[in-house]
């Protein structure tokens, strides 16, 4: 059936191009030379890198917007059409887009399709707790590790449009410089969090790379994938930890239901221990389109600022460069 879809879309695109050429509307060769490189990225984080590196030489579409869970996302007919027509498709890999993986690998036999996070050396990855042959995909939680993925995005753009290589290289250098500043800011604010408070409790286990980079213990109610179930036993275990270690704040996520987190708060309260929601973190998706938090640097700046302030550290209310929304 997928082969039929590909064939039908290809025939439609070819017929449209021939019709316009016959009318003298455009020359296909000239259009390819002048039009921006058409890029489809699965996640917002990848799309942000492609936009920053490509500038006006690319047109980027992200399939998954704010609040969308990539673990459960399935491609729509519109998504399929966009990816078939694109010059380049960038996806994360490492089993993040689990429901789309078969389609993406099949598409890769027909056109440039790059799983950007799978370029990372295996020794830098954290093993998946549920699958012996897979890894935790949430590598964007460590800006220094994510910088390596950004370099792969740059290489994919250069391979797709070699004539713009110098532009892509200059833009990538500037973007990577911003990520270095972001990593340095994160180091600074997290260093101010008391050692005993360096415990991050969230809805699902998306922050292990953050924890490894910053020396935090990370406890997720659900596993690495939001598709895993949060059992009553796991909730009870975490309530015990909150009470025994006097942890005063837990965090909700923008792309995951807060039901399990609120169960933790209620369980701790029943045992006489008050726990607050320290804030909403961006885990698998960025903030609203058109906002600073809707960029990768804004996403990580928000998380670093919220976490450090909630756990007793010192961070400016408006973040690294004063761009966070008030009360973010």
Tab-separated table of C-alpha atoms in Angstrom:
chain	number	residue	atom	x	y	z
A	1	UNK	CA	0.000	0.000	0.000
A	2	UNK	CA	2.854	2.380	0.846
A	3	UNK	CA	4.371	1.699	-2.581
A	4	UNK	CA	1.047	2.710	-4.151
A	5	UNK	CA	1.016	5.948	-2.122
A	6	UNK	CA	4.555	6.818	-3.191
A	7	UNK	CA	3.770	6.093	-6.851
A	8	UNK	CA	0.558	8.120	-6.825
A	9	UNK	CA	2.217	11.150	-5.205
A	10	UNK	CA	5.151	10.952	-7.603
A	11	UNK	CA	2.803	10.881	-10.634
A	12	UNK	CA	0.854	13.871	-9.296
A	13	UNK	CA	4.045	15.887	-8.703
A	14	UNK	CA	5.440	15.034	-12.145
A	15	UNK	CA	2.201	15.915	-13.919
A	16	UNK	CA	2.040	19.270	-12.137
A	17	UNK	CA	5.627	20.124	-13.016
A	18	UNK	CA	5.147	19.257	-16.696
A	19	UNK	CA	1.945	21.266	-16.894
A	20	UNK	CA	3.544	24.383	-15.423
A	21	UNK	CA	6.574	24.019	-17.682
A	22	UNK	CA	4.316	23.765	-20.739
A	23	UNK	CA	2.609	26.974	-19.731
A	24	UNK	CA	5.971	28.718	-19.446
A	25	UNK	CA	5.406	29.422	-15.734
A	26	UNK	CA	8.842	28.205	-14.750
A	27	UNK	CA	11.817	26.178	-15.842
A	28	UNK	CA	12.331	23.134	-13.561
A	29	UNK	CA	16.102	23.619	-13.654
A	30	UNK	CA	15.862	27.283	-12.719
A	31	UNK	CA	13.377	26.575	-9.922
A	32	UNK	CA	15.705	24.048	-8.323
A	33	UNK	CA	18.546	26.555	-8.403
A	34	UNK	CA	16.552	29.363	-6.811
A	35	UNK	CA	14.141	27.645	-4.441
A	36	UNK	CA	15.193	27.032	-0.833
A	37	UNK	CA	16.112	23.474	0.049
A	38	UNK	CA	12.936	21.766	1.261
A	39	UNK	CA	13.577	20.052	4.598
A	40	UNK	CA	11.191	18.054	6.770
A	41	UNK	CA	12.283	17.345	10.351
A	42	UNK	CA	10.408	15.074	12.722
A	43	UNK	CA	11.038	16.963	15.982
A	44	UNK	CA	11.186	20.631	16.854
A	45	UNK	CA	14.726	20.315	18.170
A	46	UNK	CA	16.006	19.017	14.832
A	47	UNK	CA	13.959	21.598	12.934
A	48	UNK	CA	15.488	24.412	15.011
A	49	UNK	CA	18.998	23.247	14.138
A	50	UNK	CA	18.121	23.014	10.431
A	51	UNK	CA	16.590	26.513	10.417
A	52	UNK	CA	19.530	28.099	12.214
A	53	UNK	CA	22.111	26.420	9.993
A	54	UNK	CA	20.186	26.766	6.744
A	55	UNK	CA	18.956	30.331	7.165
A	56	UNK	CA	17.155	31.606	4.089
A	57	UNK	CA	18.669	28.825	1.984
A	58	UNK	CA	16.240	26.278	3.473
A	59	UNK	CA	12.523	25.879	4.097
A	60	UNK	CA	11.960	23.693	7.163
A	61	UNK	CA	8.812	21.959	8.328
A	62	UNK	CA	8.612	20.215	11.712
A	63	UNK	CA	6.134	17.363	11.911
A	64	UNK	CA	5.800	17.407	15.699
A	65	UNK	CA	4.867	20.698	17.308
A	66	UNK	CA	4.701	21.911	20.926
A	67	UNK	CA	3.287	19.392	23.370
A	68	UNK	CA	3.511	16.465	20.934
A	69	UNK	CA	4.866	13.159	22.243
A	70	UNK	CA	7.264	11.660	19.651
A	71	UNK	CA	7.138	8.210	21.257
A	72	UNK	CA	3.478	7.817	20.274
A	73	UNK	CA	3.347	9.950	17.114
A	74	UNK	CA	2.160	8.354	13.882
A	75	UNK	CA	2.633	9.963	10.504
A	76	UNK	CA	-0.475	11.371	8.823
A	77	UNK	CA	-1.224	11.413	5.095
A	78	UNK	CA	-0.149	15.064	5.063
A	79	UNK	CA	3.141	14.109	6.716
A	80	UNK	CA	3.744	11.371	4.145
A	81	UNK	CA	3.126	13.777	1.279
A	82	UNK	CA	5.468	16.385	2.805
A	83	UNK	CA	8.270	13.875	3.297
A	84	UNK	CA	7.904	12.409	-0.187
A	85	UNK	CA	8.148	15.886	-1.740
A	86	UNK	CA	10.985	17.148	0.485
A	87	UNK	CA	14.577	17.391	-0.707
A	88	UNK	CA	15.796	16.131	2.663
A	89	UNK	CA	14.168	14.410	5.654
A	90	UNK	CA	15.843	14.625	9.063
A	91	UNK	CA	14.727	12.355	11.885
A	92	UNK	CA	16.145	11.580	15.290
A	93	UNK	CA	16.482	7.816	15.391
A	94	UNK	CA	17.485	5.749	18.449
A	95	UNK	CA	13.893	4.479	18.497
A	96	UNK	CA	12.456	7.884	19.448
A	97	UNK	CA	9.976	7.906	16.552
A	98	UNK	CA	9.047	4.290	17.236
A	99	UNK	CA	5.722	4.404	15.373
A	100	UNK	CA	7.321	5.995	12.281
A	101	UNK	CA	10.589	4.090	12.062
A	102	UNK	CA	9.564	1.502	9.482
A	103	UNK	CA	8.212	4.170	7.135
A	104	UNK	CA	11.280	6.396	7.529
A	105	UNK	CA	13.709	3.577	6.787
A	106	UNK	CA	11.701	2.613	3.698
A	107	UNK	CA	11.667	6.249	2.557
A	108	UNK	CA	15.448	6.337	2.986
A	109	UNK	CA	15.806	3.878	0.129
A	110	UNK	CA	14.227	6.439	-2.189
A	111	UNK	CA	15.685	9.803	-1.109
A	112	UNK	CA	18.036	11.525	1.401
A	113	UNK	CA	16.727	10.595	4.867
A	114	UNK	CA	19.121	11.020	7.808
A	115	UNK	CA	18.719	9.736	11.379
A	116	UNK	CA	20.835	12.482	12.929
A	117	UNK	CA	21.221	11.140	16.482
A	118	UNK	CA	22.389	7.751	15.252
A	119	UNK	CA	25.675	9.391	14.255
A	120	UNK	CA	26.643	9.603	17.946
A	121	UNK	CA	29.313	7.154	19.131
A	122	UNK	CA	27.684	4.313	21.073
A	123	UNK	CA	29.998	4.847	24.039
A	124	UNK	CA	28.380	8.264	24.594
A	125	UNK	CA	24.865	6.817	24.745
A	126	UNK	CA	22.949	5.524	27.751
A	127	UNK	CA	21.574	2.013	27.398
A	128	UNK	CA	17.798	1.641	27.217
A	129	UNK	CA	16.465	0.054	30.412
A	130	UNK	CA	13.786	-1.931	28.557
A	131	UNK	CA	15.651	-3.047	25.413
A	132	UNK	CA	19.153	-4.524	25.483
A	133	UNK	CA	19.885	-3.517	21.894
A	134	UNK	CA	18.605	0.075	22.096
A	135	UNK	CA	19.602	3.357	23.740
A	136	UNK	CA	17.963	6.248	25.563
A	137	UNK	CA	17.115	8.687	22.739
A	138	UNK	CA	16.843	11.898	24.830
A	139	UNK	CA	20.334	13.141	23.913
A	140	UNK	CA	19.185	16.768	23.455
A	141	UNK	CA	19.049	17.111	27.258
A	142	UNK	CA	22.835	17.583	27.240
A	143	UNK	CA	23.717	20.623	25.066
A	144	UNK	CA	27.294	19.422	24.561
A	145	UNK	CA	26.109	16.051	23.310
A	146	UNK	CA	23.424	17.691	21.175
A	147	UNK	CA	26.101	19.856	19.545
A	148	UNK	CA	27.447	16.698	17.915
A	149	UNK	CA	23.992	16.046	16.456
A	150	UNK	CA	23.884	19.635	15.175
A	151	UNK	CA	27.113	18.949	13.296
A	152	UNK	CA	25.405	15.986	11.629
A	153	UNK	CA	22.517	18.249	10.609
A	154	UNK	CA	25.047	20.596	9.030
A	155	UNK	CA	26.663	17.729	7.127
A	156	UNK	CA	23.275	16.542	5.866
A	157	UNK	CA	22.431	20.033	4.576
A	158	UNK	CA	25.805	20.343	2.863
A	159	UNK	CA	25.374	16.961	1.201
A	160	UNK	CA	21.941	17.990	-0.058
A	161	UNK	CA	23.026	21.473	-1.269
A	162	UNK	CA	26.839	21.556	-1.693
A	163	UNK	CA	26.820	24.994	-3.319
A	164	UNK	CA	25.682	26.503	0.005
A	165	UNK	CA	28.338	24.729	2.091
A	166	UNK	CA	30.088	27.939	3.176
A	167	UNK	CA	26.829	29.525	4.330
A	168	UNK	CA	25.865	26.410	6.252
A	169	UNK	CA	29.300	26.202	7.870
A	170	UNK	CA	29.235	29.834	9.035
A	171	UNK	CA	25.699	29.563	10.387
A	172	UNK	CA	26.515	26.294	12.154
A	173	UNK	CA	29.550	27.841	13.808
A	174	UNK	CA	27.418	30.672	15.222
A	175	UNK	CA	24.715	28.264	16.403
A	176	UNK	CA	27.228	25.933	18.039
A	177	UNK	CA	28.718	28.939	19.811
A	178	UNK	CA	25.290	29.686	21.287
A	179	UNK	CA	25.006	26.084	22.464
A	180	UNK	CA	28.397	26.357	24.167
A	181	UNK	CA	27.139	29.420	26.069
A	182	UNK	CA	24.004	27.474	26.960
A	183	UNK	CA	26.041	24.566	28.337
A	184	UNK	CA	28.235	26.930	30.353
A	185	UNK	CA	25.144	28.667	31.790
A	186	UNK	CA	23.656	25.285	32.742
A	187	UNK	CA	26.879	24.291	34.497
A	188	UNK	CA	26.853	27.534	36.479
A	189	UNK	CA	23.258	27.461	37.711
A	190	UNK	CA	23.238	23.744	38.509
A	191	UNK	CA	26.478	24.076	40.475
A	192	UNK	CA	24.559	26.411	42.798
A	193	UNK	CA	22.017	23.703	43.720
A	194	UNK	CA	22.840	22.124	47.109
A	195	UNK	CA	24.202	18.589	46.816
A	196	UNK	CA	21.377	17.108	48.880
A	197	UNK	CA	18.778	18.700	46.597
A	198	UNK	CA	20.154	17.350	43.320
A	199	UNK	CA	17.275	14.972	42.706
A	200	UNK	CA	14.996	15.485	39.698
A	201	UNK	CA	11.616	13.726	39.831
A	202	UNK	CA	9.593	13.914	36.601
A	203	UNK	CA	6.748	12.215	34.752
A	204	UNK	CA	8.953	10.014	32.564
A	205	UNK	CA	12.606	9.159	32.350
A	206	UNK	CA	13.674	11.748	29.767
A	207	UNK	CA	16.428	13.465	31.748
A	208	UNK	CA	19.147	10.838	32.188
A	209	UNK	CA	21.609	12.655	29.893
A	210	UNK	CA	20.980	15.824	31.882
A	211	UNK	CA	21.557	13.930	35.111
A	212	UNK	CA	24.807	12.426	33.850
A	213	UNK	CA	26.108	15.809	32.685
A	214	UNK	CA	25.151	17.714	35.837
A	215	UNK	CA	25.529	15.150	38.593
A	216	UNK	CA	21.809	14.870	39.373
A	217	UNK	CA	19.893	11.776	40.379
A	218	UNK	CA	16.961	11.454	37.993
A	219	UNK	CA	13.781	9.584	38.895
A	220	UNK	CA	11.013	9.149	36.344
A	221	UNK	CA	7.580	7.730	37.122
A	222	UNK	CA	7.315	6.166	33.683
A	223	UNK	CA	10.203	4.644	31.761
A	224	UNK	CA	12.158	6.136	28.862
A	225	UNK	CA	9.116	5.855	26.597
A	226	UNK	CA	5.832	7.484	27.571
A	227	UNK	CA	4.196	4.320	26.245
A	228	UNK	CA	5.318	2.434	29.354
A	229	UNK	CA	2.923	2.198	32.263
A	230	UNK	CA	3.426	3.859	35.646
A	231	UNK	CA	2.389	1.129	38.085
A	232	UNK	CA	1.109	1.640	41.607
A	233	UNK	CA	4.275	0.045	42.956
A	234	UNK	CA	6.477	2.600	41.178
A	235	UNK	CA	4.376	5.480	42.511
A	236	UNK	CA	4.587	4.041	46.036
A	237	UNK	CA	8.374	3.672	45.740
A	238	UNK	CA	8.760	7.295	44.703
A	239	UNK	CA	6.465	8.512	47.487
A	240	UNK	CA	8.738	6.700	49.962
A	241	UNK	CA	11.768	8.463	48.466
A	242	UNK	CA	10.092	11.881	48.593
A	243	UNK	CA	9.170	11.441	52.243
A	244	UNK	CA	12.355	9.797	53.482
A	245	UNK	CA	14.692	12.209	51.721
A	246	UNK	CA	12.490	15.265	52.275
A	247	UNK	CA	12.380	16.164	48.575
A	248	UNK	CA	10.168	19.226	48.266
A	249	UNK	CA	9.596	19.631	44.521
A	250	UNK	CA	8.672	17.475	41.540
A	251	UNK	CA	8.205	18.506	37.920
A	252	UNK	CA	5.569	18.058	35.235
A	253	UNK	CA	6.301	17.926	31.506
A	254	UNK	CA	4.696	19.807	28.634
A	255	UNK	CA	4.210	16.685	26.500
A	256	UNK	CA	3.164	14.198	29.209
A	257	UNK	CA	0.032	14.004	31.378
A	258	UNK	CA	0.557	15.311	34.926
A	259	UNK	CA	-1.745	12.676	36.466
A	260	UNK	CA	1.056	10.483	37.838
A	261	UNK	CA	2.998	13.461	39.214
A	262	UNK	CA	-0.072	14.650	41.099
A	263	UNK	CA	-0.488	11.137	42.499
A	264	UNK	CA	3.004	11.503	43.992
A	265	UNK	CA	2.087	14.812	45.601
A	266	UNK	CA	-1.117	13.372	47.058
A	267	UNK	CA	0.700	10.283	48.325
A	268	UNK	CA	3.341	12.376	50.079
A	269	UNK	CA	0.693	14.670	51.567
A	270	UNK	CA	-1.130	11.646	53.013
A	271	UNK	CA	2.068	10.902	54.921
A	272	UNK	CA	2.485	14.459	56.185
A	273	UNK	CA	5.099	15.629	53.683
A	274	UNK	CA	4.441	18.621	51.433
A	275	UNK	CA	5.666	18.446	47.853
A	276	UNK	CA	5.083	21.197	45.293
A	277	UNK	CA	5.236	21.249	41.513
A	278	UNK	CA	8.539	22.977	40.828
A	279	UNK	CA	7.488	23.903	37.302
A	280	UNK	CA	6.688	22.555	33.860
A	281	UNK	CA	9.669	21.260	31.898
A	282	UNK	CA	10.101	20.736	28.187
A	283	UNK	CA	11.104	17.117	27.692
A	284	UNK	CA	10.167	15.660	24.293
A	285	UNK	CA	8.954	18.888	22.674
A	286	UNK	CA	9.852	22.579	22.775
A	287	UNK	CA	7.686	25.554	23.738
A	288	UNK	CA	5.150	27.464	21.654
A	289	UNK	CA	6.060	28.408	18.100
A	290	UNK	CA	7.341	31.951	17.748
A	291	UNK	CA	8.609	32.171	21.338
A	292	UNK	CA	12.140	31.913	22.722
A	293	UNK	CA	11.063	28.754	24.544
A	294	UNK	CA	10.040	27.438	21.125
A	295	UNK	CA	13.729	27.212	20.147
A	296	UNK	CA	16.208	24.619	21.342
A	297	UNK	CA	18.325	27.164	23.311
A	298	UNK	CA	15.144	28.567	24.872
A	299	UNK	CA	13.929	25.090	25.785
A	300	UNK	CA	17.131	24.190	27.633
A	301	UNK	CA	17.489	27.677	29.164
A	302	UNK	CA	13.942	27.323	30.534
A	303	UNK	CA	14.614	23.885	32.002
A	304	UNK	CA	17.941	24.867	33.572
A	305	UNK	CA	16.467	28.007	35.102
A	306	UNK	CA	13.297	26.347	36.412
A	307	UNK	CA	15.047	23.307	37.876
A	308	UNK	CA	17.829	25.231	39.592
A	309	UNK	CA	15.494	27.838	41.117
A	310	UNK	CA	12.998	25.223	42.338
A	311	UNK	CA	15.709	23.112	43.995
A	312	UNK	CA	17.404	25.939	45.876
A	313	UNK	CA	19.945	27.112	43.328
A	314	UNK	CA	20.656	30.614	42.065
A	315	UNK	CA	19.484	31.444	38.542
A	316	UNK	CA	18.109	34.690	37.071
A	317	UNK	CA	14.331	34.616	36.733
A	318	UNK	CA	14.482	35.410	33.009
A	319	UNK	CA	17.257	32.955	32.260
A	320	UNK	CA	20.618	33.036	30.521
A	321	UNK	CA	20.092	36.217	28.505
A	322	UNK	CA	16.879	37.641	29.977
A	323	UNK	CA	14.714	36.220	27.184
A	324	UNK	CA	12.545	33.767	29.107
A	325	UNK	CA	8.913	34.697	29.522
A	326	UNK	CA	8.121	36.216	32.908
A	327	UNK	CA	7.242	33.427	35.317
A	328	UNK	CA	8.553	30.853	32.862
